[in-house]
């Protein structure tokens, strides 16, 4: 006879019926099936939809255990069932909503009984398999119905960062082999850091291994911080007026080939670059007191494009010291002022007052999620500017080494430990104390790696130390929702 049930995770479901034949008509995932004759096991196996079993002897009862909640339809009898439920048209339909929290996420699971699925989202998204992103996924427009005609799981990518909450209670140290004190650390890939200082090079987070550029076979001088673009690492090199030189660097900090040189305006002097999903952008200054710096867009196989930012500097030269890209806009550091630019750099606005951005330290840009932190020096005192939607400066009670955010709190680190504020920076509480007073004495930085929060605590006892903290996805507010219609056999 037919048995229909909903299995609960790791709960045993008993079928008290004698028989010799078993057929799994439908299920959502595999489960464990045990056939008993008294205390004797006649069968103990994982099964999936469509499994058909004929035992050599009669069983008295069945035990079923599933790791997940799922609906199961089972034929148990002394007689064989000659009926293939999977060959019929779908006869069940379910509607439900899936909340999406940003980036790549599974929205439906594998179900062998599934005939098809229709998805609708009010947000532009990309559909694909595991690891889908905006580069390898198939784009789907907002409010467009996507039809999926298989039992395979569906992954969706939303171009929004995942909001995370830090777990400062489970911090672990990561020892590195870097034996000098760097002034700047930046994240290039999930597992690779660039450190700039007396001994510049690369640190692999997973092992702590440091590869010094001084020990590599470099005949060219690297300029500034490298960037990650199209799953490769690039750096400016060999500064020369009227020329942009880009060199690709492998994971070990060595050249992957000779630099590619681009001839540009004869007075242009490169100073910095950034990368978007689309191209690399290089900016700089002019070798002239009246020149106006440009921004160059570079992508292999395409013509080099130039833009002149619409920023009024009067009779003074336009000198761009730093360029960043965040949430669809470019940010330029010009004469210690910060500008947000869009529309091909035609629309540029100063986003902080002159007094707030005075003596801006461009080389101390930190990032966490969709925020950027800017370190400034005013009357020899350090402060932090948070580039959020309100563009509100945040003050700190002690001298910070760096600041960062999660979805709920503002954090900053000093030589004593990591402090957090839940009231927008009005007050801070010490969340974790550094045991060694020397830890944190050098410039701090913070970044995310595979959902883990990594903080550079500083240089102590002859080596650079990193500290890793866990994080969890903040599920209070989804970035998008999917309406799902699922048809099954």
Coordinates of C-alpha atoms in Angstrom, one line a residue:
X1 CA 0.0 0.0 0.0
X2 CA 1.0 3.7 -0.4
X3 CA 2.5 5.5 2.6
X4 CA 2.6 9.3 2.5
X5 CA 4.5 11.1 5.3
X6 CA 6.5 14.2 6.2
X7 CA 9.9 13.1 7.7
X8 CA 11.4 15.3 10.4
X9 CA 15.2 15.7 10.7
X10 CA 16.9 12.7 12.3
X11 CA 13.5 11.4 13.7
X12 CA 12.8 7.7 13.0
X13 CA 9.6 7.0 11.1
X14 CA 8.3 3.4 11.4
X15 CA 6.2 1.5 8.8
X16 CA 4.7 -1.5 10.5
X17 CA 3.8 -3.6 7.5
X18 CA 5.0 -6.9 6.1
X19 CA 6.1 -7.2 2.6
X20 CA 8.9 -8.0 0.1
X21 CA 8.7 -5.0 -2.3
X22 CA 9.6 -1.4 -1.7
X23 CA 9.4 1.5 -4.1
X24 CA 10.2 5.2 -3.4
X25 CA 7.6 7.0 -5.4
X26 CA 8.8 10.5 -4.6
X27 CA 11.0 12.3 -2.1
X28 CA 13.0 15.6 -1.9
X29 CA 16.4 14.2 -1.0
X30 CA 18.0 10.9 -0.1
X31 CA 17.1 9.2 3.2
X32 CA 18.1 6.0 5.1
X33 CA 15.9 2.9 4.8
X34 CA 16.2 -0.1 7.1
X35 CA 14.1 -3.3 6.6
X36 CA 13.7 -5.5 9.6
X37 CA 12.6 -9.1 10.3
X38 CA 12.5 -9.3 14.0
X39 CA 16.0 -8.2 15.2
X40 CA 17.6 -9.1 11.8
X41 CA 18.4 -6.3 9.3
X42 CA 17.5 -7.4 5.8
X43 CA 18.4 -4.0 4.3
X44 CA 20.2 -0.9 5.5
X45 CA 20.8 1.6 2.7
X46 CA 20.4 5.2 1.5
X47 CA 17.7 5.6 -1.1
X48 CA 16.4 8.3 -3.5
X49 CA 13.3 8.9 -5.6
X50 CA 12.7 6.1 -8.0
X51 CA 14.5 3.4 -6.0
X52 CA 12.8 0.0 -6.4
X53 CA 13.8 -2.9 -4.1
X54 CA 12.8 -6.6 -4.1
X55 CA 14.1 -8.4 -1.0
X56 CA 14.9 -12.1 -0.9
X57 CA 12.7 -12.6 2.1
X58 CA 9.7 -11.0 3.8
X59 CA 10.3 -8.0 6.1
X60 CA 8.1 -7.2 9.1
X61 CA 8.6 -3.5 9.4
X62 CA 10.6 -0.5 8.0
X63 CA 12.6 2.3 9.7
X64 CA 13.2 5.6 7.8
X65 CA 15.5 8.4 8.9
X66 CA 16.1 11.7 7.0
X67 CA 18.7 14.4 7.7
X68 CA 16.2 17.0 6.4
X69 CA 12.5 17.7 6.6
X70 CA 10.9 16.3 3.5
X71 CA 7.8 14.7 2.0
X72 CA 8.1 11.0 1.1
X73 CA 5.7 8.8 -0.8
X74 CA 6.5 5.0 -0.5
X75 CA 5.0 1.8 -1.8
X76 CA 5.3 -1.1 0.7
X77 CA 3.7 -4.5 -0.2
X78 CA 4.0 -8.2 -0.9
X79 CA 3.2 -7.3 -4.5
X80 CA 5.4 -5.4 -7.0
X81 CA 4.1 -2.0 -8.2
X82 CA 4.5 -1.6 -12.0
X83 CA 3.9 2.1 -12.1
X84 CA 6.4 4.9 -12.8
X85 CA 5.2 8.0 -11.0
X86 CA 8.0 10.1 -12.5
X87 CA 6.8 9.5 -16.0
X88 CA 3.4 11.2 -15.4
X89 CA 2.6 14.9 -15.6
X90 CA 3.1 17.0 -12.4
X91 CA 0.2 16.7 -10.0
X92 CA 1.4 18.9 -7.2
X93 CA 2.1 22.6 -6.9
X94 CA 3.6 24.6 -4.1
X95 CA 4.0 28.4 -3.7
X96 CA 6.4 29.9 -1.3
X97 CA 8.8 32.9 -0.8
X98 CA 12.6 32.7 -0.4
X99 CA 14.5 35.5 1.2
X100 CA 17.9 36.4 -0.4
X101 CA 20.6 38.1 1.7
X102 CA 23.0 39.2 -1.0
X103 CA 25.7 37.8 -3.4
X104 CA 25.4 34.1 -4.3
X105 CA 22.8 32.0 -2.5
X106 CA 20.9 28.7 -3.1
X107 CA 17.2 29.5 -3.5
X108 CA 15.8 26.0 -4.3
X109 CA 17.2 22.6 -3.5
X110 CA 17.6 19.4 -5.5
X111 CA 14.3 17.5 -5.8
X112 CA 14.1 14.4 -8.1
X113 CA 10.3 14.7 -8.0
X114 CA 10.4 18.3 -9.2
X115 CA 9.0 19.0 -12.7
X116 CA 9.7 22.6 -12.9
X117 CA 10.0 25.9 -11.1
X118 CA 9.1 29.5 -11.9
X119 CA 10.9 32.4 -10.1
X120 CA 10.0 36.0 -9.9
X121 CA 12.1 38.7 -8.2
X122 CA 11.7 42.5 -8.0
X123 CA 15.5 42.9 -8.2
X124 CA 17.8 42.3 -11.1
X125 CA 19.6 39.0 -10.6
X126 CA 21.8 36.3 -12.2
X127 CA 20.8 32.6 -12.3
X128 CA 23.2 29.7 -12.3
X129 CA 24.8 26.9 -10.4
X130 CA 27.0 26.8 -7.3
X131 CA 29.4 29.8 -7.4
X132 CA 27.3 31.9 -9.7
X133 CA 28.2 35.6 -9.9
X134 CA 27.6 38.6 -12.2
X135 CA 30.3 37.4 -14.6
X136 CA 29.3 33.7 -15.1
X137 CA 25.6 33.8 -14.4
X138 CA 22.7 34.4 -16.8
X139 CA 21.1 37.8 -16.1
X140 CA 17.4 38.0 -15.3
X141 CA 15.7 41.4 -15.2
X142 CA 13.5 42.5 -12.3
X143 CA 9.9 41.2 -12.4
X144 CA 10.8 38.8 -15.2
X145 CA 9.6 35.2 -14.8
X146 CA 12.4 32.7 -14.9
X147 CA 11.4 29.1 -15.8
X148 CA 13.5 26.2 -14.6
X149 CA 12.6 22.8 -16.2
X150 CA 14.7 20.3 -14.2
X151 CA 15.2 18.9 -10.7
X152 CA 18.6 20.6 -10.2
X153 CA 19.0 23.3 -7.5
X154 CA 18.9 26.9 -8.4
X155 CA 21.5 29.5 -7.2
X156 CA 20.8 33.2 -7.5
X157 CA 23.3 36.1 -7.4
X158 CA 22.2 39.5 -6.2
X159 CA 24.6 42.4 -6.6
X160 CA 24.4 43.4 -2.9
X161 CA 26.9 42.7 -0.2
X162 CA 26.0 40.2 2.5
X163 CA 25.3 41.9 5.8
X164 CA 27.2 40.2 8.6
X165 CA 27.5 40.4 12.3
X166 CA 30.9 39.9 13.9
X167 CA 31.5 37.2 16.5
X168 CA 34.2 38.7 18.6
X169 CA 34.1 35.9 21.1
X170 CA 35.9 33.3 19.0
X171 CA 39.1 35.1 17.9
X172 CA 42.1 33.2 16.9
X173 CA 45.6 34.4 16.1
X174 CA 47.2 33.8 12.7
X175 CA 51.0 33.9 12.8
X176 CA 52.8 35.1 9.7
X177 CA 56.3 34.9 8.5
X178 CA 56.5 38.7 7.8
X179 CA 59.2 40.0 10.0
X180 CA 59.0 43.7 9.4
X181 CA 56.3 46.3 10.3
X182 CA 54.2 47.4 7.3
X183 CA 52.4 50.7 7.1
X184 CA 49.6 49.6 4.9
X185 CA 47.8 46.2 4.3
X186 CA 45.2 45.7 1.7
X187 CA 43.2 42.6 0.6
X188 CA 43.6 41.4 -3.0
X189 CA 41.7 38.1 -3.0
X190 CA 40.0 35.9 -0.5
X191 CA 43.3 34.4 0.6
X192 CA 45.9 37.0 -0.4
X193 CA 47.0 40.3 1.3
X194 CA 49.4 42.9 0.0
X195 CA 51.6 44.6 2.7
X196 CA 53.5 47.8 2.0
X197 CA 56.4 48.8 4.2
X198 CA 60.2 48.3 4.6
X199 CA 59.7 44.8 3.2
X200 CA 56.7 44.8 0.9
X201 CA 55.1 41.6 -0.3
X202 CA 52.2 39.2 -0.1
X203 CA 50.7 37.2 2.8
X204 CA 48.6 34.1 2.2
X205 CA 45.9 34.1 5.0
X206 CA 45.4 30.3 5.0
X207 CA 49.0 29.6 5.8
X208 CA 50.5 32.9 7.1
X209 CA 53.3 32.5 4.6
X210 CA 54.9 35.8 3.5
X211 CA 56.6 36.3 0.1
X212 CA 58.8 39.4 0.0
X213 CA 59.1 41.4 -3.2
X214 CA 62.7 42.0 -2.1
X215 CA 63.4 38.3 -2.5
X216 CA 61.6 38.0 -5.9
X217 CA 63.1 38.5 -9.3
X218 CA 61.7 42.0 -9.9
X219 CA 63.5 44.3 -12.3
X220 CA 60.6 46.8 -12.2
X221 CA 59.4 49.1 -9.4
X222 CA 55.9 48.6 -8.2
X223 CA 53.8 51.7 -7.5
X224 CA 51.2 51.9 -4.8
X225 CA 48.8 49.0 -4.0
X226 CA 48.0 46.3 -6.5
X227 CA 44.4 45.6 -7.5
X228 CA 42.4 42.4 -8.3
X229 CA 40.6 42.4 -11.6
X230 CA 39.1 39.5 -13.6
X231 CA 40.6 37.0 -11.2
X232 CA 44.1 38.4 -11.7
X233 CA 46.4 40.8 -9.8
X234 CA 47.8 43.9 -11.5
X235 CA 50.0 46.7 -10.3
X236 CA 51.3 50.0 -11.7
X237 CA 55.0 49.8 -12.3
X238 CA 57.9 51.9 -13.8
X239 CA 56.4 55.4 -13.4
X240 CA 57.1 57.4 -16.5
X241 CA 55.6 60.6 -17.8
X242 CA 53.2 60.0 -20.7
X243 CA 53.0 56.2 -20.1
X244 CA 51.0 53.8 -18.0
X245 CA 52.6 50.4 -17.3
X246 CA 50.6 47.5 -15.8
X247 CA 52.2 44.3 -14.8
X248 CA 50.4 41.1 -13.8
X249 CA 51.5 39.5 -10.5
X250 CA 50.9 35.8 -9.6
X251 CA 49.9 34.5 -6.2
X252 CA 53.5 34.2 -5.1
X253 CA 54.3 37.9 -5.8
X254 CA 56.3 37.3 -8.9
X255 CA 55.7 38.8 -12.3
X256 CA 53.5 36.7 -14.6
X257 CA 55.0 38.4 -17.6
X258 CA 56.4 41.7 -18.9
X259 CA 54.5 44.9 -18.2
X260 CA 52.0 46.1 -20.7
X261 CA 52.6 49.7 -21.6
X262 CA 50.0 52.2 -22.7
X263 CA 51.0 55.6 -24.3
X264 CA 48.8 58.4 -22.9
X265 CA 48.9 62.2 -22.7
X266 CA 52.6 63.3 -22.7
X267 CA 52.2 65.2 -19.5
X268 CA 50.4 62.5 -17.5
X269 CA 52.0 61.1 -14.4
X270 CA 50.3 58.0 -12.9
X271 CA 49.7 57.9 -9.2
X272 CA 46.9 55.4 -8.4
X273 CA 44.4 52.9 -9.8
X274 CA 41.3 50.9 -8.9
X275 CA 39.3 48.1 -10.5
X276 CA 35.7 47.6 -11.1
X277 CA 33.9 44.5 -12.5
X278 CA 34.4 46.0 -16.0
X279 CA 37.9 47.5 -16.2
X280 CA 40.9 49.0 -14.5
X281 CA 41.0 52.8 -14.0
X282 CA 44.3 54.7 -13.6
X283 CA 44.6 58.3 -12.5
X284 CA 47.4 60.7 -11.6
X285 CA 48.8 64.2 -12.0
X286 CA 50.3 66.3 -14.7
X287 CA 53.9 67.4 -15.0
X288 CA 52.7 71.0 -15.2
X289 CA 51.4 73.5 -12.7
X290 CA 48.4 74.2 -14.9
X291 CA 47.6 70.7 -16.1
X292 CA 44.4 68.8 -15.4
X293 CA 44.7 65.2 -14.5
X294 CA 42.7 62.6 -16.3
X295 CA 41.3 59.1 -15.5
X296 CA 42.1 56.4 -18.0
X297 CA 40.0 53.3 -18.5
X298 CA 42.0 50.2 -19.4
X299 CA 40.8 46.8 -20.5
X300 CA 42.6 44.3 -22.6
X301 CA 41.4 44.2 -26.2
X302 CA 39.6 47.5 -26.0
X303 CA 40.8 51.1 -26.8
X304 CA 42.0 53.1 -23.8
X305 CA 39.4 55.7 -22.9
X306 CA 40.2 59.0 -21.0
X307 CA 37.9 61.1 -18.8
X308 CA 38.5 64.6 -17.3
X309 CA 36.7 64.9 -14.0
X310 CA 34.5 68.0 -13.8
X311 CA 36.2 69.4 -10.6
X312 CA 36.8 73.2 -10.4
X313 CA 40.3 73.8 -9.0
X314 CA 40.5 77.4 -10.3
X315 CA 44.0 78.2 -11.6
X316 CA 45.6 75.4 -9.7
X317 CA 46.5 72.1 -11.4
X318 CA 44.1 69.2 -10.9
X319 CA 46.1 66.5 -9.0
X320 CA 44.3 63.2 -8.2
X321 CA 46.1 61.3 -5.4
X322 CA 43.7 58.4 -4.9
X323 CA 40.8 56.8 -6.8
X324 CA 38.3 54.3 -5.4
X325 CA 35.1 52.6 -6.6
X326 CA 32.2 51.9 -4.4
X327 CA 28.5 51.1 -5.0
X328 CA 28.6 52.4 -8.6
X329 CA 30.4 55.6 -8.0
X330 CA 34.1 56.7 -8.1
X331 CA 35.7 58.6 -5.3
X332 CA 38.7 60.9 -5.9
X333 CA 41.0 62.4 -3.4
X334 CA 41.9 65.9 -4.8
X335 CA 44.0 68.3 -2.7
X336 CA 42.9 66.6 0.5
X337 CA 39.2 66.8 -0.5
X338 CA 37.0 63.9 -1.3
X339 CA 34.8 63.9 -4.4
X340 CA 32.1 61.5 -5.5
X341 CA 31.9 61.2 -9.3
X342 CA 29.5 59.5 -11.7
X343 CA 28.2 59.9 -15.3
X344 CA 31.7 59.5 -16.9
X345 CA 33.2 61.8 -14.2
X346 CA 31.0 64.7 -15.5
X347 CA 29.1 64.9 -12.2
X348 CA 31.5 65.3 -9.3
X349 CA 30.5 66.6 -5.8
X350 CA 32.5 67.3 -2.7
X351 CA 31.0 65.0 0.0
X352 CA 32.8 66.3 3.0
X353 CA 33.5 69.9 4.1
X354 CA 37.0 71.2 3.7
X355 CA 37.6 71.3 7.4
X356 CA 36.6 67.6 7.8
X357 CA 38.8 66.4 5.0
X358 CA 41.8 68.5 5.7
X359 CA 45.1 66.6 5.6
X360 CA 43.3 63.5 4.3
X361 CA 45.5 60.4 4.5
X362 CA 44.7 58.6 1.3
X363 CA 46.9 55.6 2.0
X364 CA 44.8 54.6 5.0
X365 CA 41.6 53.6 3.3
X366 CA 40.0 50.7 5.0
X367 CA 36.9 48.8 3.8
X368 CA 34.2 46.6 5.3
X369 CA 31.2 45.6 3.3
X370 CA 29.8 48.7 1.6
X371 CA 31.6 51.2 3.8
X372 CA 34.9 52.9 3.5
X373 CA 36.9 54.4 6.3
X374 CA 39.2 57.4 5.9
X375 CA 41.9 58.3 8.4
X376 CA 42.6 62.0 8.7
X377 CA 45.1 64.0 10.8
X378 CA 43.8 67.3 12.4
X379 CA 46.0 69.0 14.9
X380 CA 48.0 65.7 15.2
X381 CA 44.8 63.9 16.3
X382 CA 43.4 61.0 14.4
X383 CA 39.8 60.6 13.4
X384 CA 37.7 58.4 11.2
X385 CA 35.3 59.4 8.4
X386 CA 32.7 56.9 7.5
X387 CA 31.6 57.0 3.9
X388 CA 28.0 55.8 4.5
X389 CA 24.7 57.1 3.0
X390 CA 24.7 60.1 5.4
X391 CA 28.5 60.8 5.0
X392 CA 28.7 61.5 8.8
X393 CA 32.1 61.8 10.5
X394 CA 32.5 59.5 13.5
X395 CA 34.5 60.6 16.5
X396 CA 36.4 58.2 18.8
X397 CA 37.3 58.6 22.5
X398 CA 40.9 57.3 22.0
X399 CA 43.3 57.2 19.0
X400 CA 42.1 54.5 16.6
X401 CA 44.3 52.3 14.5
X402 CA 41.3 51.5 12.2
X403 CA 37.5 51.4 12.2
X404 CA 35.0 49.1 10.6
X405 CA 31.3 48.2 10.6
X406 CA 29.1 45.3 10.6
X407 CA 25.3 45.4 10.0
X408 CA 24.6 46.6 13.6
X409 CA 27.7 48.2 15.2
X410 CA 30.5 50.6 14.6
X411 CA 33.9 49.2 15.8
X412 CA 37.3 50.7 16.2
X413 CA 40.6 49.3 17.4
X414 CA 43.3 50.9 19.4
X415 CA 46.3 49.6 21.4
X416 CA 44.1 48.3 24.2
X417 CA 41.6 46.3 22.1
X418 CA 38.5 46.4 19.9
X419 CA 35.7 48.7 20.9
X420 CA 32.1 48.8 19.7
X421 CA 29.2 51.2 19.6
X422 CA 25.5 50.4 19.1
X423 CA 24.4 54.1 19.2
X424 CA 26.0 55.5 16.1
X425 CA 29.3 56.3 17.8
X426 CA 27.9 58.2 20.8
X427 CA 29.5 55.7 23.2
X428 CA 31.8 52.7 22.9
X429 CA 32.4 49.6 25.0
X430 CA 35.5 47.5 25.0
X431 CA 34.6 44.2 23.4
X432 CA 37.9 42.4 23.3
X433 CA 41.1 43.2 25.1
X434 CA 44.6 42.7 23.6
X435 CA 46.7 40.8 26.1
X436 CA 50.0 42.2 24.8
X437 CA 50.2 46.0 25.0
X438 CA 52.5 46.0 21.9
X439 CA 49.9 44.4 19.8
X440 CA 48.1 47.0 17.7
X441 CA 50.8 49.6 17.8
X442 CA 51.2 49.8 14.1
X443 CA 48.6 50.8 11.5
X444 CA 45.5 48.5 11.8
X445 CA 43.3 47.3 9.1
X446 CA 40.2 45.1 8.8
X447 CA 38.8 42.9 6.0
X448 CA 36.6 39.9 5.2
X449 CA 37.8 36.5 4.0
X450 CA 35.3 33.7 3.3
X451 CA 32.8 35.1 5.7
X452 CA 35.5 35.4 8.4
X453 CA 36.6 38.8 9.8
X454 CA 40.3 39.3 9.7
X455 CA 42.0 42.1 11.8
X456 CA 45.6 43.0 11.5
X457 CA 46.5 43.5 15.2
X458 CA 50.1 44.6 14.5
X459 CA 53.7 43.8 14.7
X460 CA 55.0 42.2 18.0
X461 CA 57.7 39.9 19.1
X462 CA 59.4 40.1 15.7
X463 CA 56.5 39.0 13.5
X464 CA 53.3 40.3 12.0
X465 CA 50.1 39.0 13.6
X466 CA 46.6 38.7 12.3
X467 CA 43.5 37.8 14.3
X468 CA 40.6 36.0 12.8
X469 CA 37.0 36.3 14.1
X470 CA 33.9 34.6 12.9
X471 CA 30.8 36.3 11.5
X472 CA 27.2 35.3 10.8
X473 CA 24.8 36.4 8.1
X474 CA 22.4 39.1 9.4
X475 CA 19.0 37.7 8.4
X476 CA 16.9 40.5 9.8
X477 CA 16.4 42.3 6.5
X478 CA 16.7 40.4 3.2
X479 CA 18.2 42.2 0.2
X480 CA 15.6 40.6 -2.1
X481 CA 12.8 38.1 -2.1
X482 CA 11.9 35.4 -4.6
X483 CA 8.3 34.3 -5.3
X484 CA 8.5 30.5 -6.2
X485 CA 6.0 28.3 -7.9
X486 CA 7.1 24.6 -7.8
X487 CA 5.5 21.8 -9.7
X488 CA 6.2 18.2 -8.7
X489 CA 5.2 14.6 -9.6

